[in-house]
PDB file of C-alpha atoms and ligand atoms in Angstrom:
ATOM      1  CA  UNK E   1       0.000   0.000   0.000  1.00 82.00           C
ATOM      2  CA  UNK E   2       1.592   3.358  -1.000  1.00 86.00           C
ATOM      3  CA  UNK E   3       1.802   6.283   1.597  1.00 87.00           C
ATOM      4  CA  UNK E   4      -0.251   9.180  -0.338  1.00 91.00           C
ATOM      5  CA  UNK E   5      -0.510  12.081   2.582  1.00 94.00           C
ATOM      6  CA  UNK E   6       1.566  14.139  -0.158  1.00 95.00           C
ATOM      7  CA  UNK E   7      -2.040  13.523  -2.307  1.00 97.00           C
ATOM      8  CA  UNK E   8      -4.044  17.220  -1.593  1.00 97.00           C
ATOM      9  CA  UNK E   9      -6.538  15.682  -4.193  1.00 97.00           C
ATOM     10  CA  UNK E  10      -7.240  12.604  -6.714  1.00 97.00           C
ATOM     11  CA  UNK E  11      -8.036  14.335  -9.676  1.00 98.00           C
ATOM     12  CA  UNK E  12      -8.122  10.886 -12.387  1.00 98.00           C
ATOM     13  CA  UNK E  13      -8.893   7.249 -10.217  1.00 98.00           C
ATOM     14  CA  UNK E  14      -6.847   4.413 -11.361  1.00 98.00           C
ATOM     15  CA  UNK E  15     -10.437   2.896 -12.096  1.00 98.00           C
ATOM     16  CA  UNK E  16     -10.923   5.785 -14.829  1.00 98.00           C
ATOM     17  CA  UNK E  17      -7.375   5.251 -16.243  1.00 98.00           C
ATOM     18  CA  UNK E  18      -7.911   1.968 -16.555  1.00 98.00           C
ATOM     19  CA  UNK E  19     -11.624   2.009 -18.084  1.00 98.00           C
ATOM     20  CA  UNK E  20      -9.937   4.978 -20.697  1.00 98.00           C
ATOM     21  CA  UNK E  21      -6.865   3.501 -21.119  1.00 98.00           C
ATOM     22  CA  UNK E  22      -8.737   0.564 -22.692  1.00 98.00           C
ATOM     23  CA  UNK E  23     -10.941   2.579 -24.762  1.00 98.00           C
ATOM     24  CA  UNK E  24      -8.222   4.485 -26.068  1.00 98.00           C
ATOM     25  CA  UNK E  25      -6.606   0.955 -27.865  1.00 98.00           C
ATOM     26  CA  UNK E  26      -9.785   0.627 -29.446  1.00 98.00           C
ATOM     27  CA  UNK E  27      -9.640   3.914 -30.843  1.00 98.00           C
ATOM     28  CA  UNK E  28      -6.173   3.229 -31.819  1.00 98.00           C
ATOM     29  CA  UNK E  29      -6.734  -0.075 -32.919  1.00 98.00           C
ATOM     30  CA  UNK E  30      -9.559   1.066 -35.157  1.00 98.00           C
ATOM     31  CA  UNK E  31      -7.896   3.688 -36.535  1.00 98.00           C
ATOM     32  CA  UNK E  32      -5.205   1.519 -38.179  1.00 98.00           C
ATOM     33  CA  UNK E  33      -7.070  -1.178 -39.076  1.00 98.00           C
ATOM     34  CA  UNK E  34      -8.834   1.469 -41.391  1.00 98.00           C
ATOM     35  CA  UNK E  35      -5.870   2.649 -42.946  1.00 97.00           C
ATOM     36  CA  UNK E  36      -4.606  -0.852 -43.322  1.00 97.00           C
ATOM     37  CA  UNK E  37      -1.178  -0.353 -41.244  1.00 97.00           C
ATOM     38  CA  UNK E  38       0.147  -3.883 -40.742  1.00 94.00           C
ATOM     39  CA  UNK E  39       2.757  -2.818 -38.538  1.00 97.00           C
ATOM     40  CA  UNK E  40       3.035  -0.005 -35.824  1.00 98.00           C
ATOM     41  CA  UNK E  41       6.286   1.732 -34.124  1.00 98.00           C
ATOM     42  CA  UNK E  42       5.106   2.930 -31.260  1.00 98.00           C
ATOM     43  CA  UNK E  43       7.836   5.717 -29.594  1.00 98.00           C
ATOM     44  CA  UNK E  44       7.306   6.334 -25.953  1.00 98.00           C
ATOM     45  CA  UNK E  45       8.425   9.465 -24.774  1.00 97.00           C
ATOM     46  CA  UNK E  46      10.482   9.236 -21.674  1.00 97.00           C
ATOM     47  CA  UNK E  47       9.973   9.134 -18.886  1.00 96.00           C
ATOM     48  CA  UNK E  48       6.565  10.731 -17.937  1.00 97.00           C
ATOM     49  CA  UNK E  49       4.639   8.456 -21.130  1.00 98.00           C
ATOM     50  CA  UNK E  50       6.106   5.218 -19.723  1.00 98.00           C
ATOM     51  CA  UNK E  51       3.204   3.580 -17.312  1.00 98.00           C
ATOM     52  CA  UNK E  52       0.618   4.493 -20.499  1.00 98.00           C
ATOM     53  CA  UNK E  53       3.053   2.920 -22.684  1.00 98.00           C
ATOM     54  CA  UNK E  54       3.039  -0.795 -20.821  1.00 98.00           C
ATOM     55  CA  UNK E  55      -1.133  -0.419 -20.149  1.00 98.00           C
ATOM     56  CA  UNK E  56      -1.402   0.685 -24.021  1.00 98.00           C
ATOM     57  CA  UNK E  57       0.416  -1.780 -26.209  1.00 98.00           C
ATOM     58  CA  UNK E  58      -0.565  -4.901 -24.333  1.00 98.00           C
ATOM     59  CA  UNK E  59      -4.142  -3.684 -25.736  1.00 98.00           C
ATOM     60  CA  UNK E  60      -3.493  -3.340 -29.460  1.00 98.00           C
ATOM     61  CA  UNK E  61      -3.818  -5.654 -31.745  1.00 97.00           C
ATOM     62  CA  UNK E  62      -1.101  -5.015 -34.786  1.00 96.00           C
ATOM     63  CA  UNK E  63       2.361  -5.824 -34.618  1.00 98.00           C
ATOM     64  CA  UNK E  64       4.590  -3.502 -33.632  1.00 98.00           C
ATOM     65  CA  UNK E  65       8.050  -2.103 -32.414  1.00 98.00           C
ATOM     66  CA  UNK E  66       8.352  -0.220 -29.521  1.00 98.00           C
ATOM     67  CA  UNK E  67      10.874   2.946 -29.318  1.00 98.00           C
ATOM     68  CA  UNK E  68      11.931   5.747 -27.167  1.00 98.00           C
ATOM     69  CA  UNK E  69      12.980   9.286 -27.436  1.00 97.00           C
ATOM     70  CA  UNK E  70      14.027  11.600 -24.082  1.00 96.00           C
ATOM     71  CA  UNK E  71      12.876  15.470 -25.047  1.00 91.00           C
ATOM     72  CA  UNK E  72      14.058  17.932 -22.217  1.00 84.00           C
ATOM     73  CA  UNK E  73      11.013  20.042 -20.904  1.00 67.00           C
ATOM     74  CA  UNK E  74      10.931  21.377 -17.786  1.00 53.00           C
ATOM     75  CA  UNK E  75      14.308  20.927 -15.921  1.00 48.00           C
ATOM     76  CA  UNK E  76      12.615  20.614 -12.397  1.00 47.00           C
ATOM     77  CA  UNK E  77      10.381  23.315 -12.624  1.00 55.00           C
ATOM     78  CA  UNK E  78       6.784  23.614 -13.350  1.00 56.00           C
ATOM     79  CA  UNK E  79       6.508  25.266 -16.830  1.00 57.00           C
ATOM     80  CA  UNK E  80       8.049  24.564 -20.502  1.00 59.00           C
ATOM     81  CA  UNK E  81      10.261  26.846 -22.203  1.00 59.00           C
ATOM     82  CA  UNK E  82       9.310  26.205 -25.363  1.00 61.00           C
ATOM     83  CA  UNK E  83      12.966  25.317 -26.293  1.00 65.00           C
ATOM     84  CA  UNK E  84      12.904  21.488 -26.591  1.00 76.00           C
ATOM     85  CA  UNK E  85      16.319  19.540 -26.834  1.00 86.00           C
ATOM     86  CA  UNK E  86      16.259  15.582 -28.210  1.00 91.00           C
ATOM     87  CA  UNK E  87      18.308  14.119 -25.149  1.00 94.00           C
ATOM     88  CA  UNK E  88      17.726  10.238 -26.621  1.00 97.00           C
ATOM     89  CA  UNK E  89      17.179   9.880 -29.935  1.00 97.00           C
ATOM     90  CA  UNK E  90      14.328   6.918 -31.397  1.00 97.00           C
ATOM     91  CA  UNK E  91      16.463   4.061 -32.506  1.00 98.00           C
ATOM     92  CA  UNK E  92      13.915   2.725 -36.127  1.00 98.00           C
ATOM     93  CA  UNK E  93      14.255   3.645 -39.109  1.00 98.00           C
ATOM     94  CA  UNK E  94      10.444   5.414 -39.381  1.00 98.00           C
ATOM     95  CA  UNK E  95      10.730   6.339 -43.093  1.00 98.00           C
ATOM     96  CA  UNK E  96       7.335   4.735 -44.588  1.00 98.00           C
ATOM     97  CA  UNK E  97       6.223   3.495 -41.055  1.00 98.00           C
ATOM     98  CA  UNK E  98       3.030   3.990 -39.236  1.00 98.00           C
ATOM     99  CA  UNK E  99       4.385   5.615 -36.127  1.00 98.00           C
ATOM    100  CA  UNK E 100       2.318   6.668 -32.862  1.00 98.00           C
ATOM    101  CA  UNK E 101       4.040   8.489 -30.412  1.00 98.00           C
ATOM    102  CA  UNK E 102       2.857   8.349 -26.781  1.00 98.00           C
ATOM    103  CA  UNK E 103       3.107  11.188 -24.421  1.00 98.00           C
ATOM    104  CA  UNK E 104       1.948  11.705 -20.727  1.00 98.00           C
ATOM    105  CA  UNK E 105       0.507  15.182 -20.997  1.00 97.00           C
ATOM    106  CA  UNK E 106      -0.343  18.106 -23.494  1.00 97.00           C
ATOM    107  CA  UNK E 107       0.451  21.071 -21.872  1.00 95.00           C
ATOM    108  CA  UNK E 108       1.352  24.269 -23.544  1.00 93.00           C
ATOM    109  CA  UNK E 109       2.236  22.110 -26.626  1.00 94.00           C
ATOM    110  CA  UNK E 110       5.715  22.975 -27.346  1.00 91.00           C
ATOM    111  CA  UNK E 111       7.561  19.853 -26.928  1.00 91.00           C
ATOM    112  CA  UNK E 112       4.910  17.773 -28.876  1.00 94.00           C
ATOM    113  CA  UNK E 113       4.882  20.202 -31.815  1.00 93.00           C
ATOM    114  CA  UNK E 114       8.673  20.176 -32.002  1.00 90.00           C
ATOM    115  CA  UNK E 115       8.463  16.605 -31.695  1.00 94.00           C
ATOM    116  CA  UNK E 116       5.756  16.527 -35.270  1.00 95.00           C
ATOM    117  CA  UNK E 117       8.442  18.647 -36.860  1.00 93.00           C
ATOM    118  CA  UNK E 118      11.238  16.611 -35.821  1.00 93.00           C
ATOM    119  CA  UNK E 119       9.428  12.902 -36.831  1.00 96.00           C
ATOM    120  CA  UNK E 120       7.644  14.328 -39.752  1.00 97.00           C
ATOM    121  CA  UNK E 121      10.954  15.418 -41.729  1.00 97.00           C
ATOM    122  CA  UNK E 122      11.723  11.624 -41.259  1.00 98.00           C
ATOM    123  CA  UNK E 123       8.744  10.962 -43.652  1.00 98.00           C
ATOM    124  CA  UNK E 124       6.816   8.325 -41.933  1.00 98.00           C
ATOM    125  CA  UNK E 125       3.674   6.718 -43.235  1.00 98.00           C
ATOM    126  CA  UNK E 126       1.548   8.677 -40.611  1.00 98.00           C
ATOM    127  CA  UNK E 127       2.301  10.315 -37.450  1.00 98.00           C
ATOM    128  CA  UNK E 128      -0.137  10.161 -34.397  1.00 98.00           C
ATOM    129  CA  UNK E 129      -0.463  10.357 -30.857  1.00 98.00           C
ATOM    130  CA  UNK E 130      -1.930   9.629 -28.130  1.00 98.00           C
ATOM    131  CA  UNK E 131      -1.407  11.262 -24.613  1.00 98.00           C
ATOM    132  CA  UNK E 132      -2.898  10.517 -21.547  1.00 98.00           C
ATOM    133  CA  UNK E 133      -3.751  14.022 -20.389  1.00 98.00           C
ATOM    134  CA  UNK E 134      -4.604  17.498 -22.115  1.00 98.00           C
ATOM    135  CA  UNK E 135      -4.478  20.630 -20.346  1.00 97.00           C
ATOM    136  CA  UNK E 136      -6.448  22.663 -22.925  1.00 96.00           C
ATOM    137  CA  UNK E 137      -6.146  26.211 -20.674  1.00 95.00           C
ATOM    138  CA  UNK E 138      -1.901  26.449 -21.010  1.00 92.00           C
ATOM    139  CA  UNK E 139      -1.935  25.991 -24.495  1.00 94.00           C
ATOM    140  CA  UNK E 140       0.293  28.097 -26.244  1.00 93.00           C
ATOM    141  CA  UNK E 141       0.442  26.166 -29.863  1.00 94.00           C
ATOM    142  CA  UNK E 142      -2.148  24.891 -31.369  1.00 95.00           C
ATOM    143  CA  UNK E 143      -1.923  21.300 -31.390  1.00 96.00           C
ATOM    144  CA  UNK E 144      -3.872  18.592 -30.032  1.00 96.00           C
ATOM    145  CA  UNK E 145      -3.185  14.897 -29.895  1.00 98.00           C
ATOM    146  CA  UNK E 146      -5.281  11.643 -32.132  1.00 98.00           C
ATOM    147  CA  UNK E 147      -5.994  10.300 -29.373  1.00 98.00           C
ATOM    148  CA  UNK E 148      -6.327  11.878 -25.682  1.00 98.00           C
ATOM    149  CA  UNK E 149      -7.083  10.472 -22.495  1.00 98.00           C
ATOM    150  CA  UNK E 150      -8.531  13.045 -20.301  1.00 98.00           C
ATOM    151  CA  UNK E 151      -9.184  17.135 -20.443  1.00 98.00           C
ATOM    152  CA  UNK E 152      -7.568  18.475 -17.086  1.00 98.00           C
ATOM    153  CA  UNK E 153      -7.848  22.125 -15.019  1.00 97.00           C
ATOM    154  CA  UNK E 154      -4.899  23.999 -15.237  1.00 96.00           C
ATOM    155  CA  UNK E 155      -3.312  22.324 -12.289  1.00 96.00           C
ATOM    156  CA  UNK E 156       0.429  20.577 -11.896  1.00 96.00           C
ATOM    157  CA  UNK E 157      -0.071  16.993 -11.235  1.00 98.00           C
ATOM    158  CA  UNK E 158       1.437  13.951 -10.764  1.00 98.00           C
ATOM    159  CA  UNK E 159       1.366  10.003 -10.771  1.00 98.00           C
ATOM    160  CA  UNK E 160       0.812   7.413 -13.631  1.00 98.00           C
ATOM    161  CA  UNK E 161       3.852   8.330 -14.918  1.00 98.00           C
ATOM    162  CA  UNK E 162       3.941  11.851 -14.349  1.00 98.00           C
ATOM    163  CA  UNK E 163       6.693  13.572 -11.790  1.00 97.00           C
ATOM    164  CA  UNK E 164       7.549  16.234 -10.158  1.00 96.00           C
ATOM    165  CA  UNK E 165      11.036  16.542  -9.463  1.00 95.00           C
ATOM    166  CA  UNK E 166      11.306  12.852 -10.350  1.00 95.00           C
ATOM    167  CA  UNK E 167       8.875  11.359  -7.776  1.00 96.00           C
ATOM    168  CA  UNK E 168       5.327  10.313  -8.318  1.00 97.00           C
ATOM    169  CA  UNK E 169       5.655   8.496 -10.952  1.00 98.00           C
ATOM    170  CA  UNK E 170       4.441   5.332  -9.131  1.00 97.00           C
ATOM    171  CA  UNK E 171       1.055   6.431  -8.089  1.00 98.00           C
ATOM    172  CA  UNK E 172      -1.914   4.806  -9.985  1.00 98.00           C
ATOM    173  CA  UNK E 173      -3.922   7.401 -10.312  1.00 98.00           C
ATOM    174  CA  UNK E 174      -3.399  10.935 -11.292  1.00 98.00           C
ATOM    175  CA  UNK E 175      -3.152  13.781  -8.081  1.00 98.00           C
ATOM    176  CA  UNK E 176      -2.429  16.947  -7.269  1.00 98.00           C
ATOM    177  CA  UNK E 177       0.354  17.561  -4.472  1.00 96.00           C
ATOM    178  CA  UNK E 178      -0.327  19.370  -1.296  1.00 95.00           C
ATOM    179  CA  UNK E 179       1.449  23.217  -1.331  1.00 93.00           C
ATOM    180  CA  UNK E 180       3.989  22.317   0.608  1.00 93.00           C
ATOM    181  CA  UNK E 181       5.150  19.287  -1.429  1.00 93.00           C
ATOM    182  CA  UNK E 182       5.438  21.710  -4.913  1.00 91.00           C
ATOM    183  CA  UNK E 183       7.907  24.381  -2.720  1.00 87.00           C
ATOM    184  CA  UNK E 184      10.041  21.361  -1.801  1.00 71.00           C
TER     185      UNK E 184
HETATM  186  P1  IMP J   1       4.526  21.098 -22.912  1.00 90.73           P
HETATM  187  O1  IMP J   1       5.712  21.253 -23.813  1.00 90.73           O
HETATM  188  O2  IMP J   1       4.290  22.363 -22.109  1.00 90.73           O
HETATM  189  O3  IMP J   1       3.275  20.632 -23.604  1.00 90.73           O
HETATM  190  O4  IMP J   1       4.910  20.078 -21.794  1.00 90.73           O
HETATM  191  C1  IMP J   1       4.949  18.735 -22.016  1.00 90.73           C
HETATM  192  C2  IMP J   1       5.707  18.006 -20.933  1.00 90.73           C
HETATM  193  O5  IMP J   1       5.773  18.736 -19.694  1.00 90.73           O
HETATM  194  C3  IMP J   1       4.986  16.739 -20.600  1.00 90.73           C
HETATM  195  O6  IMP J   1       5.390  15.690 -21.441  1.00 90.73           O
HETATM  196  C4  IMP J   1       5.343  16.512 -19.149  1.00 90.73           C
HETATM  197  O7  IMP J   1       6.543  15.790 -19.049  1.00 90.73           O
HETATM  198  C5  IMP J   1       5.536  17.900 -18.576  1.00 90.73           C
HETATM  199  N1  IMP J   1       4.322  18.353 -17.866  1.00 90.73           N
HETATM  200  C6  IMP J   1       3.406  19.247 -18.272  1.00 90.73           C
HETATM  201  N2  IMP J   1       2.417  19.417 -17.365  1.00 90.73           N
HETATM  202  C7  IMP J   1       2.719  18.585 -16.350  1.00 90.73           C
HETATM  203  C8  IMP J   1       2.064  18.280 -15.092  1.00 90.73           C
HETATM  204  O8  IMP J   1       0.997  18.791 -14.718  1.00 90.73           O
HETATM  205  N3  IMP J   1       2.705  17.353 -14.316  1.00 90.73           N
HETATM  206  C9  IMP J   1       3.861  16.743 -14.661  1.00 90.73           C
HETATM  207  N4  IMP J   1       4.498  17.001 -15.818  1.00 90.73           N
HETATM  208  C10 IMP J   1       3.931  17.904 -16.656  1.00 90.73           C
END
């Protein structure tokens, strides 16, 4: 049983994740059986899009490879700069590939639109994605992922994958900290 007195409030259960999480691969499943992909690389985003990433491709139904790419964002703090830097690079060769890239969170936007730019002059197939969580209120580019989990307030928060300075990841559902645990 995890300790969760940091937890001020549950904002997404892990029952909800769950239930969406699932409906989500359908989407995604649907989606490229209609285009007729018969293969899939699927590029997690590190490290926030990780616990998504495990639920996610146990529940689709096309083969596929799975990838990773590290993108710095926030360095610790609580908001993006809007300058993105590729810290790991995806290892496949995505030229004529479906590709799906999963995220954690849509915040302001920047790192997933410099992300498109970046995959896109690759020339895959298609390029999608799917993130877990949308904050619609910080965005600053328009952009909006395939697929998307949940709309959220314009609050920091944390677990199923999600950190702040590196904890939190752990927690099943999604939270928001108590004050005192964000001026740590
Ligand atoms: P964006 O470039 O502002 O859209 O930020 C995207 C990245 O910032 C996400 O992939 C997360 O890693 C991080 N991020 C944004 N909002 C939150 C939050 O509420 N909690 C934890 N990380 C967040």
């Amino acid at each position: 049983m995890k300790n969760t007195e940091y937890i001020a409030k549950v904002l997404v259960s892990e029952e909800q994740i769950k239930a969406r999480v699932s409906e989500m691969a359908a989407e995604v499943n649907a989606h490229y059986r209609e285009v007729g992909a018969d293969e899939l690389i699927v590029i997690g985003i590190l490290r926030g899009a990780v616990v998504l990433l495990v639920d996610l491709i146990r529940e689709l139904d096309m083969p596929l490879k799975l990838d990773f790419m590290a993108i710095s964002s926030y360095g610790g703090g609580t908001t993006s700069s809007g300058n993105v830097r590729v810290l790991k690079d995806a290892a496949e060769d995505i030229r004529g590939k479906h590709v799906l890239i999963v995220e954690d969170i849509v915040d302001t936007g920047n790192t997933l639109q410099c992300l498109l730019q970046l995959l896109q002059a690759r020339e895959p197939a298609s390029l999608k994605v799917c993130a877990l969580l949308d904050k619609p209120a910080r965005r600053k580019v328009d952009i909006k992922a395939d697929f998307s989990g949940f709309d959220i307030p314009d609050e920091f928060v944390v677990g199923y994958g999600l950190d702040f300075n590196s904890l939190y990841r752990d927690l099943p559902f999604i939270g928001v900290l108590k004050p005192e645990y964000y001026a740590k």
